[in-house]
């Protein structure tokens, strides 16, 4: 399989980042429940190396994936890192020894998390750090001011280059951008869950990247007869159509679909070459109204 265009590139306003729009998310690399070592370490390393071989230059990760498992796999597979690779990490959650998830937005906790990411990735500075809020999927409209200040201080120290947000509302984005530059927002969005339609358009106008998590439905995979119908028309999988729809939805959308299989990785990346007709897009757009 040759290197693909990967949906073209997007450069967040005010940055020199030139991100291929089809990237890779590492959440599926650790063991069950995003905890512990991978079922097959060699396969996990192969997926990461294939991601780069296919031309991607945007990988999403977090110290709390595993704990530390995804980051350590990235380091083993890819260090020394390609010059154009952008690694995006997240802070704001921690894992207990029992694999539990807990929010930690204290200044001490956020600074510790940033340094843990630096150590496990083997870096002296992180390209992008997303400040994660809300619960497993939904935002909660609390103030970002205090936790954001902790990241701004680390940015001033030179250990963070760019700041992003994850699982936030438009109001939280507005609050954050009033005090610092925000280069990306990572929220749940897919063919079925389209709460952020207007938000995406606002971010596009401001040159801010929008990165959907659970682009294929996450723990509840997308299922729709209309999606299957379009996939059958084109002769590809429903997942490929769902990813292609995201790339055509807006030029500021970056896709980071995760997988632990090189076969599925190639299938995901091939979606970037699909061109959906206006009629097919209209059919797909009607799916969300059917599930409301």
PDB file of C-alpha atoms in Angstrom:
ATOM      1  CA  UNK A   1       0.000   0.000   0.000  1.00  0.00           C
ATOM      2  CA  UNK A   2       1.497   3.327  -1.004  1.00  0.00           C
ATOM      3  CA  UNK A   3       1.561   6.441   1.105  1.00  0.00           C
ATOM      4  CA  UNK A   4      -1.792   8.172   0.787  1.00  0.00           C
ATOM      5  CA  UNK A   5      -2.723  11.844   0.682  1.00  0.00           C
ATOM      6  CA  UNK A   6      -4.396  11.160   4.030  1.00  0.00           C
ATOM      7  CA  UNK A   7      -7.058  13.774   3.454  1.00  0.00           C
ATOM      8  CA  UNK A   8      -4.623  16.603   2.848  1.00  0.00           C
ATOM      9  CA  UNK A   9      -3.227  18.712   5.650  1.00  0.00           C
ATOM     10  CA  UNK A  10      -4.423  21.285   8.171  1.00  0.00           C
ATOM     11  CA  UNK A  11      -2.354  23.977   9.860  1.00  0.00           C
ATOM     12  CA  UNK A  12      -3.913  25.487  12.999  1.00  0.00           C
ATOM     13  CA  UNK A  13      -3.848  29.281  12.815  1.00  0.00           C
ATOM     14  CA  UNK A  14      -0.708  30.847  14.220  1.00  0.00           C
ATOM     15  CA  UNK A  15       1.311  27.620  14.211  1.00  0.00           C
ATOM     16  CA  UNK A  16       3.831  25.936  11.932  1.00  0.00           C
ATOM     17  CA  UNK A  17       2.160  22.539  12.432  1.00  0.00           C
ATOM     18  CA  UNK A  18       1.312  20.856   9.125  1.00  0.00           C
ATOM     19  CA  UNK A  19      -0.881  17.955  10.172  1.00  0.00           C
ATOM     20  CA  UNK A  20      -2.045  15.175   7.882  1.00  0.00           C
ATOM     21  CA  UNK A  21      -5.790  15.041   8.449  1.00  0.00           C
ATOM     22  CA  UNK A  22      -5.755  11.265   8.891  1.00  0.00           C
ATOM     23  CA  UNK A  23      -3.820  10.462  12.028  1.00  0.00           C
ATOM     24  CA  UNK A  24      -3.843   7.717  14.636  1.00  0.00           C
ATOM     25  CA  UNK A  25      -5.138   7.400  18.209  1.00  0.00           C
ATOM     26  CA  UNK A  26      -3.422   4.998  20.590  1.00  0.00           C
ATOM     27  CA  UNK A  27      -6.254   4.261  23.039  1.00  0.00           C
ATOM     28  CA  UNK A  28      -6.681   0.700  21.738  1.00  0.00           C
ATOM     29  CA  UNK A  29      -3.037  -0.284  22.148  1.00  0.00           C
ATOM     30  CA  UNK A  30      -3.047  -1.184  25.873  1.00  0.00           C
ATOM     31  CA  UNK A  31      -4.860  -4.198  27.257  1.00  0.00           C
ATOM     32  CA  UNK A  32      -8.590  -4.487  28.031  1.00  0.00           C
ATOM     33  CA  UNK A  33     -10.237  -1.372  29.489  1.00  0.00           C
ATOM     34  CA  UNK A  34      -7.216   0.683  28.349  1.00  0.00           C
ATOM     35  CA  UNK A  35      -5.159  -0.892  31.105  1.00  0.00           C
ATOM     36  CA  UNK A  36      -1.946  -2.902  31.239  1.00  0.00           C
ATOM     37  CA  UNK A  37       0.240  -4.269  28.463  1.00  0.00           C
ATOM     38  CA  UNK A  38      -1.128  -5.002  24.983  1.00  0.00           C
ATOM     39  CA  UNK A  39      -2.369  -8.461  24.125  1.00  0.00           C
ATOM     40  CA  UNK A  40       0.289  -8.595  21.415  1.00  0.00           C
ATOM     41  CA  UNK A  41       3.180  -6.173  21.869  1.00  0.00           C
ATOM     42  CA  UNK A  42       4.748  -6.917  18.487  1.00  0.00           C
ATOM     43  CA  UNK A  43       1.443  -6.175  16.778  1.00  0.00           C
ATOM     44  CA  UNK A  44       1.117  -2.903  18.696  1.00  0.00           C
ATOM     45  CA  UNK A  45       4.605  -1.803  17.664  1.00  0.00           C
ATOM     46  CA  UNK A  46       3.854  -2.802  14.069  1.00  0.00           C
ATOM     47  CA  UNK A  47       0.724  -0.607  14.017  1.00  0.00           C
ATOM     48  CA  UNK A  48       2.699   2.417  15.167  1.00  0.00           C
ATOM     49  CA  UNK A  49       5.443   1.851  12.608  1.00  0.00           C
ATOM     50  CA  UNK A  50       2.887   1.301   9.845  1.00  0.00           C
ATOM     51  CA  UNK A  51       1.180   4.559  10.821  1.00  0.00           C
ATOM     52  CA  UNK A  52       4.371   6.433   9.979  1.00  0.00           C
ATOM     53  CA  UNK A  53       5.087   4.297   6.902  1.00  0.00           C
ATOM     54  CA  UNK A  54       1.677   5.269   5.504  1.00  0.00           C
ATOM     55  CA  UNK A  55       2.582   8.928   5.810  1.00  0.00           C
ATOM     56  CA  UNK A  56       0.765  10.009   8.976  1.00  0.00           C
ATOM     57  CA  UNK A  57       2.408  12.658  11.145  1.00  0.00           C
ATOM     58  CA  UNK A  58      -0.185  13.087  13.936  1.00  0.00           C
ATOM     59  CA  UNK A  59      -0.491  10.622  16.826  1.00  0.00           C
ATOM     60  CA  UNK A  60      -2.814  11.070  19.799  1.00  0.00           C
ATOM     61  CA  UNK A  61      -1.930   9.537  23.160  1.00  0.00           C
ATOM     62  CA  UNK A  62      -2.000  10.007  26.941  1.00  0.00           C
ATOM     63  CA  UNK A  63      -0.060   8.826  29.956  1.00  0.00           C
ATOM     64  CA  UNK A  64      -3.340   7.515  31.385  1.00  0.00           C
ATOM     65  CA  UNK A  65      -3.637   5.050  28.498  1.00  0.00           C
ATOM     66  CA  UNK A  66      -2.313   1.965  30.124  1.00  0.00           C
ATOM     67  CA  UNK A  67      -0.957   3.633  32.567  1.00  0.00           C
ATOM     68  CA  UNK A  68       1.987   4.774  30.467  1.00  0.00           C
ATOM     69  CA  UNK A  69       1.623   1.830  28.071  1.00  0.00           C
ATOM     70  CA  UNK A  70       0.723   3.751  24.907  1.00  0.00           C
ATOM     71  CA  UNK A  71       3.486   6.288  25.451  1.00  0.00           C
ATOM     72  CA  UNK A  72       6.104   3.616  26.083  1.00  0.00           C
ATOM     73  CA  UNK A  73       5.051   1.749  22.948  1.00  0.00           C
ATOM     74  CA  UNK A  74       5.292   4.963  20.908  1.00  0.00           C
ATOM     75  CA  UNK A  75       8.793   5.565  22.235  1.00  0.00           C
ATOM     76  CA  UNK A  76       9.943   2.009  21.547  1.00  0.00           C
ATOM     77  CA  UNK A  77       8.455   1.931  18.054  1.00  0.00           C
ATOM     78  CA  UNK A  78       9.270   5.399  16.794  1.00  0.00           C
ATOM     79  CA  UNK A  79      12.107   7.022  18.756  1.00  0.00           C
ATOM     80  CA  UNK A  80      14.151   8.784  17.503  1.00  0.00           C
ATOM     81  CA  UNK A  81      11.025  10.454  16.207  1.00  0.00           C
ATOM     82  CA  UNK A  82      10.512  11.670  12.623  1.00  0.00           C
ATOM     83  CA  UNK A  83      11.105  15.410  12.385  1.00  0.00           C
ATOM     84  CA  UNK A  84       7.559  16.131  11.195  1.00  0.00           C
ATOM     85  CA  UNK A  85       5.749  13.934  13.751  1.00  0.00           C
ATOM     86  CA  UNK A  86       3.341  15.756  16.073  1.00  0.00           C
ATOM     87  CA  UNK A  87       2.467  13.850  19.244  1.00  0.00           C
ATOM     88  CA  UNK A  88      -0.635  15.134  21.017  1.00  0.00           C
ATOM     89  CA  UNK A  89      -1.096  14.180  24.667  1.00  0.00           C
ATOM     90  CA  UNK A  90      -3.883  14.712  27.194  1.00  0.00           C
ATOM     91  CA  UNK A  91      -3.916  15.579  30.893  1.00  0.00           C
ATOM     92  CA  UNK A  92      -6.707  16.017  33.405  1.00  0.00           C
ATOM     93  CA  UNK A  93      -7.373  12.389  34.297  1.00  0.00           C
ATOM     94  CA  UNK A  94      -5.368   9.825  36.255  1.00  0.00           C
ATOM     95  CA  UNK A  95      -5.662   6.064  36.739  1.00  0.00           C
ATOM     96  CA  UNK A  96      -5.778   4.252  40.046  1.00  0.00           C
ATOM     97  CA  UNK A  97      -3.941   1.014  40.708  1.00  0.00           C
ATOM     98  CA  UNK A  98      -7.297  -0.722  40.210  1.00  0.00           C
ATOM     99  CA  UNK A  99      -7.534   0.763  36.669  1.00  0.00           C
ATOM    100  CA  UNK A 100     -10.156   3.296  37.816  1.00  0.00           C
ATOM    101  CA  UNK A 101     -10.392   6.738  36.175  1.00  0.00           C
ATOM    102  CA  UNK A 102     -10.428   9.966  38.183  1.00  0.00           C
ATOM    103  CA  UNK A 103     -10.319  13.630  37.213  1.00  0.00           C
ATOM    104  CA  UNK A 104      -7.346  15.638  38.478  1.00  0.00           C
ATOM    105  CA  UNK A 105      -7.330  19.288  37.479  1.00  0.00           C
ATOM    106  CA  UNK A 106      -5.151  20.533  40.322  1.00  0.00           C
ATOM    107  CA  UNK A 107      -2.087  22.520  39.307  1.00  0.00           C
ATOM    108  CA  UNK A 108       0.130  19.937  40.996  1.00  0.00           C
ATOM    109  CA  UNK A 109      -1.617  17.044  39.275  1.00  0.00           C
ATOM    110  CA  UNK A 110      -1.514  18.621  35.825  1.00  0.00           C
ATOM    111  CA  UNK A 111       2.160  19.511  36.104  1.00  0.00           C
ATOM    112  CA  UNK A 112       2.949  15.995  37.306  1.00  0.00           C
ATOM    113  CA  UNK A 113       1.003  14.541  34.367  1.00  0.00           C
ATOM    114  CA  UNK A 114       2.877  16.684  31.852  1.00  0.00           C
ATOM    115  CA  UNK A 115       6.218  15.556  33.245  1.00  0.00           C
ATOM    116  CA  UNK A 116       5.095  11.918  33.259  1.00  0.00           C
ATOM    117  CA  UNK A 117       4.226  12.252  29.566  1.00  0.00           C
ATOM    118  CA  UNK A 118       7.607  13.822  28.872  1.00  0.00           C
ATOM    119  CA  UNK A 119       9.391  10.986  30.639  1.00  0.00           C
ATOM    120  CA  UNK A 120       7.488   8.088  29.104  1.00  0.00           C
ATOM    121  CA  UNK A 121       7.721   9.545  25.590  1.00  0.00           C
ATOM    122  CA  UNK A 122      11.384  10.477  26.033  1.00  0.00           C
ATOM    123  CA  UNK A 123      10.840  14.118  25.094  1.00  0.00           C
ATOM    124  CA  UNK A 124      11.986  17.465  26.477  1.00  0.00           C
ATOM    125  CA  UNK A 125       8.884  19.277  25.216  1.00  0.00           C
ATOM    126  CA  UNK A 126       5.382  18.158  24.235  1.00  0.00           C
ATOM    127  CA  UNK A 127       4.008  19.348  20.881  1.00  0.00           C
ATOM    128  CA  UNK A 128       0.387  19.693  21.999  1.00  0.00           C
ATOM    129  CA  UNK A 129      -1.217  19.055  25.380  1.00  0.00           C
ATOM    130  CA  UNK A 130      -5.010  18.788  25.556  1.00  0.00           C
ATOM    131  CA  UNK A 131      -6.659  19.711  28.833  1.00  0.00           C
ATOM    132  CA  UNK A 132      -9.392  17.080  29.349  1.00  0.00           C
ATOM    133  CA  UNK A 133     -12.631  17.874  31.152  1.00  0.00           C
ATOM    134  CA  UNK A 134     -16.066  16.319  31.661  1.00  0.00           C
ATOM    135  CA  UNK A 135     -16.891  12.666  32.212  1.00  0.00           C
ATOM    136  CA  UNK A 136     -16.344   9.694  29.903  1.00  0.00           C
ATOM    137  CA  UNK A 137     -18.098  11.347  26.963  1.00  0.00           C
ATOM    138  CA  UNK A 138     -19.934  14.545  27.930  1.00  0.00           C
ATOM    139  CA  UNK A 139     -18.567  17.965  28.882  1.00  0.00           C
ATOM    140  CA  UNK A 140     -19.531  19.839  32.036  1.00  0.00           C
ATOM    141  CA  UNK A 141     -19.537  23.619  31.844  1.00  0.00           C
ATOM    142  CA  UNK A 142     -17.118  24.443  34.673  1.00  0.00           C
ATOM    143  CA  UNK A 143     -14.478  27.153  34.567  1.00  0.00           C
ATOM    144  CA  UNK A 144     -11.161  26.221  32.951  1.00  0.00           C
ATOM    145  CA  UNK A 145      -9.265  29.222  34.318  1.00  0.00           C
ATOM    146  CA  UNK A 146      -7.268  27.666  37.150  1.00  0.00           C
ATOM    147  CA  UNK A 147      -6.203  24.408  35.448  1.00  0.00           C
ATOM    148  CA  UNK A 148      -5.461  26.244  32.218  1.00  0.00           C
ATOM    149  CA  UNK A 149      -3.112  28.552  34.094  1.00  0.00           C
ATOM    150  CA  UNK A 150      -1.019  25.556  35.145  1.00  0.00           C
ATOM    151  CA  UNK A 151      -0.516  24.598  31.481  1.00  0.00           C
ATOM    152  CA  UNK A 152       0.228  28.183  30.508  1.00  0.00           C
ATOM    153  CA  UNK A 153       3.016  28.253  33.098  1.00  0.00           C
ATOM    154  CA  UNK A 154       4.468  25.032  31.680  1.00  0.00           C
ATOM    155  CA  UNK A 155       4.221  26.532  28.190  1.00  0.00           C
ATOM    156  CA  UNK A 156       6.174  29.561  29.412  1.00  0.00           C
ATOM    157  CA  UNK A 157       8.798  27.173  30.776  1.00  0.00           C
ATOM    158  CA  UNK A 158       9.111  25.604  27.309  1.00  0.00           C
ATOM    159  CA  UNK A 159       7.897  22.072  28.094  1.00  0.00           C
ATOM    160  CA  UNK A 160       4.595  22.560  26.223  1.00  0.00           C
ATOM    161  CA  UNK A 161       4.522  24.080  22.738  1.00  0.00           C
ATOM    162  CA  UNK A 162       0.760  24.290  22.120  1.00  0.00           C
ATOM    163  CA  UNK A 163      -2.380  23.916  24.232  1.00  0.00           C
ATOM    164  CA  UNK A 164      -5.625  22.223  23.220  1.00  0.00           C
ATOM    165  CA  UNK A 165      -8.881  21.273  24.930  1.00  0.00           C
ATOM    166  CA  UNK A 166     -10.780  17.995  25.181  1.00  0.00           C
ATOM    167  CA  UNK A 167     -14.438  17.336  26.006  1.00  0.00           C
ATOM    168  CA  UNK A 168     -15.417  20.987  26.331  1.00  0.00           C
ATOM    169  CA  UNK A 169     -18.340  23.258  25.508  1.00  0.00           C
ATOM    170  CA  UNK A 170     -18.265  26.324  23.240  1.00  0.00           C
ATOM    171  CA  UNK A 171     -18.452  28.492  26.377  1.00  0.00           C
ATOM    172  CA  UNK A 172     -15.366  26.801  27.819  1.00  0.00           C
ATOM    173  CA  UNK A 173     -13.520  27.293  24.527  1.00  0.00           C
ATOM    174  CA  UNK A 174     -14.431  30.985  24.575  1.00  0.00           C
ATOM    175  CA  UNK A 175     -13.160  31.293  28.139  1.00  0.00           C
ATOM    176  CA  UNK A 176      -9.916  29.499  27.296  1.00  0.00           C
ATOM    177  CA  UNK A 177      -9.135  31.485  24.143  1.00  0.00           C
ATOM    178  CA  UNK A 178      -9.570  34.711  26.089  1.00  0.00           C
ATOM    179  CA  UNK A 179      -6.440  33.878  28.088  1.00  0.00           C
ATOM    180  CA  UNK A 180      -4.294  31.768  25.725  1.00  0.00           C
ATOM    181  CA  UNK A 181      -4.112  30.408  22.204  1.00  0.00           C
ATOM    182  CA  UNK A 182      -6.001  27.139  21.692  1.00  0.00           C
ATOM    183  CA  UNK A 183      -4.905  25.105  18.642  1.00  0.00           C
ATOM    184  CA  UNK A 184      -7.366  22.191  18.796  1.00  0.00           C
ATOM    185  CA  UNK A 185     -10.537  20.878  20.396  1.00  0.00           C
ATOM    186  CA  UNK A 186     -11.114  17.151  20.837  1.00  0.00           C
ATOM    187  CA  UNK A 187     -14.767  16.237  21.459  1.00  0.00           C
ATOM    188  CA  UNK A 188     -17.067  13.304  20.787  1.00  0.00           C
ATOM    189  CA  UNK A 189     -18.512  13.560  17.279  1.00  0.00           C
ATOM    190  CA  UNK A 190     -19.549  11.138  14.568  1.00  0.00           C
ATOM    191  CA  UNK A 191     -22.322  10.434  12.074  1.00  0.00           C
ATOM    192  CA  UNK A 192     -24.804   9.810  14.885  1.00  0.00           C
ATOM    193  CA  UNK A 193     -23.640  12.221  17.610  1.00  0.00           C
ATOM    194  CA  UNK A 194     -23.592  15.680  16.025  1.00  0.00           C
ATOM    195  CA  UNK A 195     -24.088  18.063  18.950  1.00  0.00           C
ATOM    196  CA  UNK A 196     -20.988  19.995  17.861  1.00  0.00           C
ATOM    197  CA  UNK A 197     -22.067  20.842  14.304  1.00  0.00           C
ATOM    198  CA  UNK A 198     -22.226  24.596  14.953  1.00  0.00           C
ATOM    199  CA  UNK A 199     -19.138  24.463  17.174  1.00  0.00           C
ATOM    200  CA  UNK A 200     -17.101  22.855  14.385  1.00  0.00           C
ATOM    201  CA  UNK A 201     -18.029  25.680  12.035  1.00  0.00           C
ATOM    202  CA  UNK A 202     -17.000  28.293  14.618  1.00  0.00           C
ATOM    203  CA  UNK A 203     -13.650  26.583  15.135  1.00  0.00           C
ATOM    204  CA  UNK A 204     -13.084  26.271  11.378  1.00  0.00           C
ATOM    205  CA  UNK A 205     -13.598  30.013  10.980  1.00  0.00           C
ATOM    206  CA  UNK A 206     -10.979  30.611  13.677  1.00  0.00           C
ATOM    207  CA  UNK A 207      -8.453  28.147  12.268  1.00  0.00           C
ATOM    208  CA  UNK A 208      -8.745  25.720  15.190  1.00  0.00           C
ATOM    209  CA  UNK A 209      -8.499  21.970  14.552  1.00  0.00           C
ATOM    210  CA  UNK A 210     -11.426  19.783  15.592  1.00  0.00           C
ATOM    211  CA  UNK A 211     -10.521  16.192  16.460  1.00  0.00           C
ATOM    212  CA  UNK A 212     -13.472  13.819  16.992  1.00  0.00           C
ATOM    213  CA  UNK A 213     -13.052  11.111  19.583  1.00  0.00           C
ATOM    214  CA  UNK A 214     -15.142   7.973  19.119  1.00  0.00           C
ATOM    215  CA  UNK A 215     -15.339   8.751  15.358  1.00  0.00           C
ATOM    216  CA  UNK A 216     -16.752   5.257  14.803  1.00  0.00           C
ATOM    217  CA  UNK A 217     -18.995   5.254  17.861  1.00  0.00           C
ATOM    218  CA  UNK A 218     -16.493   4.122  20.479  1.00  0.00           C
ATOM    219  CA  UNK A 219     -17.915   1.521  22.842  1.00  0.00           C
ATOM    220  CA  UNK A 220     -21.183   1.526  20.824  1.00  0.00           C
ATOM    221  CA  UNK A 221     -20.057   1.064  17.204  1.00  0.00           C
ATOM    222  CA  UNK A 222     -22.032   2.957  14.577  1.00  0.00           C
ATOM    223  CA  UNK A 223     -24.837   0.925  13.022  1.00  0.00           C
ATOM    224  CA  UNK A 224     -27.258   2.235  10.415  1.00  0.00           C
ATOM    225  CA  UNK A 225     -29.002   0.736   7.418  1.00  0.00           C
ATOM    226  CA  UNK A 226     -28.373   3.979   5.525  1.00  0.00           C
ATOM    227  CA  UNK A 227     -24.659   3.828   6.343  1.00  0.00           C
ATOM    228  CA  UNK A 228     -24.556   0.218   5.160  1.00  0.00           C
ATOM    229  CA  UNK A 229     -26.424   1.219   2.004  1.00  0.00           C
ATOM    230  CA  UNK A 230     -23.880   3.890   1.074  1.00  0.00           C
ATOM    231  CA  UNK A 231     -20.993   1.547   1.872  1.00  0.00           C
ATOM    232  CA  UNK A 232     -22.504  -1.121  -0.415  1.00  0.00           C
ATOM    233  CA  UNK A 233     -22.936   1.417  -3.219  1.00  0.00           C
ATOM    234  CA  UNK A 234     -19.256   2.334  -3.067  1.00  0.00           C
ATOM    235  CA  UNK A 235     -17.961  -1.164  -2.329  1.00  0.00           C
ATOM    236  CA  UNK A 236     -16.198  -0.334   0.928  1.00  0.00           C
ATOM    237  CA  UNK A 237     -16.841  -0.907   4.632  1.00  0.00           C
ATOM    238  CA  UNK A 238     -19.282   1.130   6.703  1.00  0.00           C
ATOM    239  CA  UNK A 239     -16.389   2.273   8.907  1.00  0.00           C
ATOM    240  CA  UNK A 240     -14.556   3.659   5.895  1.00  0.00           C
ATOM    241  CA  UNK A 241     -17.628   5.613   4.839  1.00  0.00           C
ATOM    242  CA  UNK A 242     -18.042   7.035   8.353  1.00  0.00           C
ATOM    243  CA  UNK A 243     -14.414   8.234   8.367  1.00  0.00           C
ATOM    244  CA  UNK A 244     -14.668   9.651   4.851  1.00  0.00           C
ATOM    245  CA  UNK A 245     -17.785  11.568   5.899  1.00  0.00           C
ATOM    246  CA  UNK A 246     -15.862  13.172   8.758  1.00  0.00           C
ATOM    247  CA  UNK A 247     -13.063  14.292   6.441  1.00  0.00           C
ATOM    248  CA  UNK A 248     -15.575  15.802   4.029  1.00  0.00           C
ATOM    249  CA  UNK A 249     -17.593  17.427   6.836  1.00  0.00           C
ATOM    250  CA  UNK A 250     -15.074  20.231   7.413  1.00  0.00           C
ATOM    251  CA  UNK A 251     -11.465  20.967   6.438  1.00  0.00           C
ATOM    252  CA  UNK A 252     -10.465  21.524  10.085  1.00  0.00           C
ATOM    253  CA  UNK A 253     -11.472  17.996  11.156  1.00  0.00           C
ATOM    254  CA  UNK A 254      -8.582  15.656  11.927  1.00  0.00           C
ATOM    255  CA  UNK A 255      -9.352  11.937  12.258  1.00  0.00           C
ATOM    256  CA  UNK A 256      -7.536   9.768  14.830  1.00  0.00           C
ATOM    257  CA  UNK A 257      -9.378   6.451  14.575  1.00  0.00           C
ATOM    258  CA  UNK A 258      -7.637   3.848  16.711  1.00  0.00           C
ATOM    259  CA  UNK A 259      -6.962   0.175  16.119  1.00  0.00           C
ATOM    260  CA  UNK A 260      -4.573  -2.532  17.266  1.00  0.00           C
ATOM    261  CA  UNK A 261      -4.464  -4.152  13.820  1.00  0.00           C
ATOM    262  CA  UNK A 262      -2.349  -3.139  10.837  1.00  0.00           C
ATOM    263  CA  UNK A 263      -5.066  -4.505   8.531  1.00  0.00           C
ATOM    264  CA  UNK A 264      -7.687  -2.231  10.075  1.00  0.00           C
ATOM    265  CA  UNK A 265      -5.216   0.647  10.108  1.00  0.00           C
ATOM    266  CA  UNK A 266      -4.761   0.394   6.352  1.00  0.00           C
ATOM    267  CA  UNK A 267      -8.521   0.197   5.880  1.00  0.00           C
ATOM    268  CA  UNK A 268      -9.000   3.320   7.998  1.00  0.00           C
ATOM    269  CA  UNK A 269      -6.344   5.242   6.102  1.00  0.00           C
ATOM    270  CA  UNK A 270      -7.791   4.189   2.739  1.00  0.00           C
ATOM    271  CA  UNK A 271     -10.972   6.046   3.747  1.00  0.00           C
ATOM    272  CA  UNK A 272      -9.088   9.288   3.156  1.00  0.00           C
ATOM    273  CA  UNK A 273      -9.148   8.593  -0.584  1.00  0.00           C
ATOM    274  CA  UNK A 274     -12.923   8.109  -0.747  1.00  0.00           C
ATOM    275  CA  UNK A 275     -14.992  10.889  -2.293  1.00  0.00           C
ATOM    276  CA  UNK A 276     -18.647  10.822  -1.290  1.00  0.00           C
ATOM    277  CA  UNK A 277     -21.171  12.271  -3.745  1.00  0.00           C
ATOM    278  CA  UNK A 278     -23.519  15.071  -2.616  1.00  0.00           C
ATOM    279  CA  UNK A 279     -26.356  12.533  -2.660  1.00  0.00           C
ATOM    280  CA  UNK A 280     -24.411  10.120  -0.463  1.00  0.00           C
ATOM    281  CA  UNK A 281     -23.514  12.919   1.955  1.00  0.00           C
ATOM    282  CA  UNK A 282     -27.191  13.908   2.155  1.00  0.00           C
ATOM    283  CA  UNK A 283     -28.129  10.310   2.937  1.00  0.00           C
ATOM    284  CA  UNK A 284     -25.499  10.116   5.666  1.00  0.00           C
ATOM    285  CA  UNK A 285     -26.523  13.477   7.091  1.00  0.00           C
ATOM    286  CA  UNK A 286     -30.025  12.136   7.610  1.00  0.00           C
ATOM    287  CA  UNK A 287     -28.830   9.397   9.967  1.00  0.00           C
ATOM    288  CA  UNK A 288     -28.510  11.597  13.054  1.00  0.00           C
ATOM    289  CA  UNK A 289     -32.131  12.827  12.768  1.00  0.00           C
ATOM    290  CA  UNK A 290     -33.326   9.222  12.784  1.00  0.00           C
ATOM    291  CA  UNK A 291     -31.708   8.441  16.143  1.00  0.00           C
ATOM    292  CA  UNK A 292     -32.718  11.585  18.005  1.00  0.00           C
TER     293      UNK A 292
END
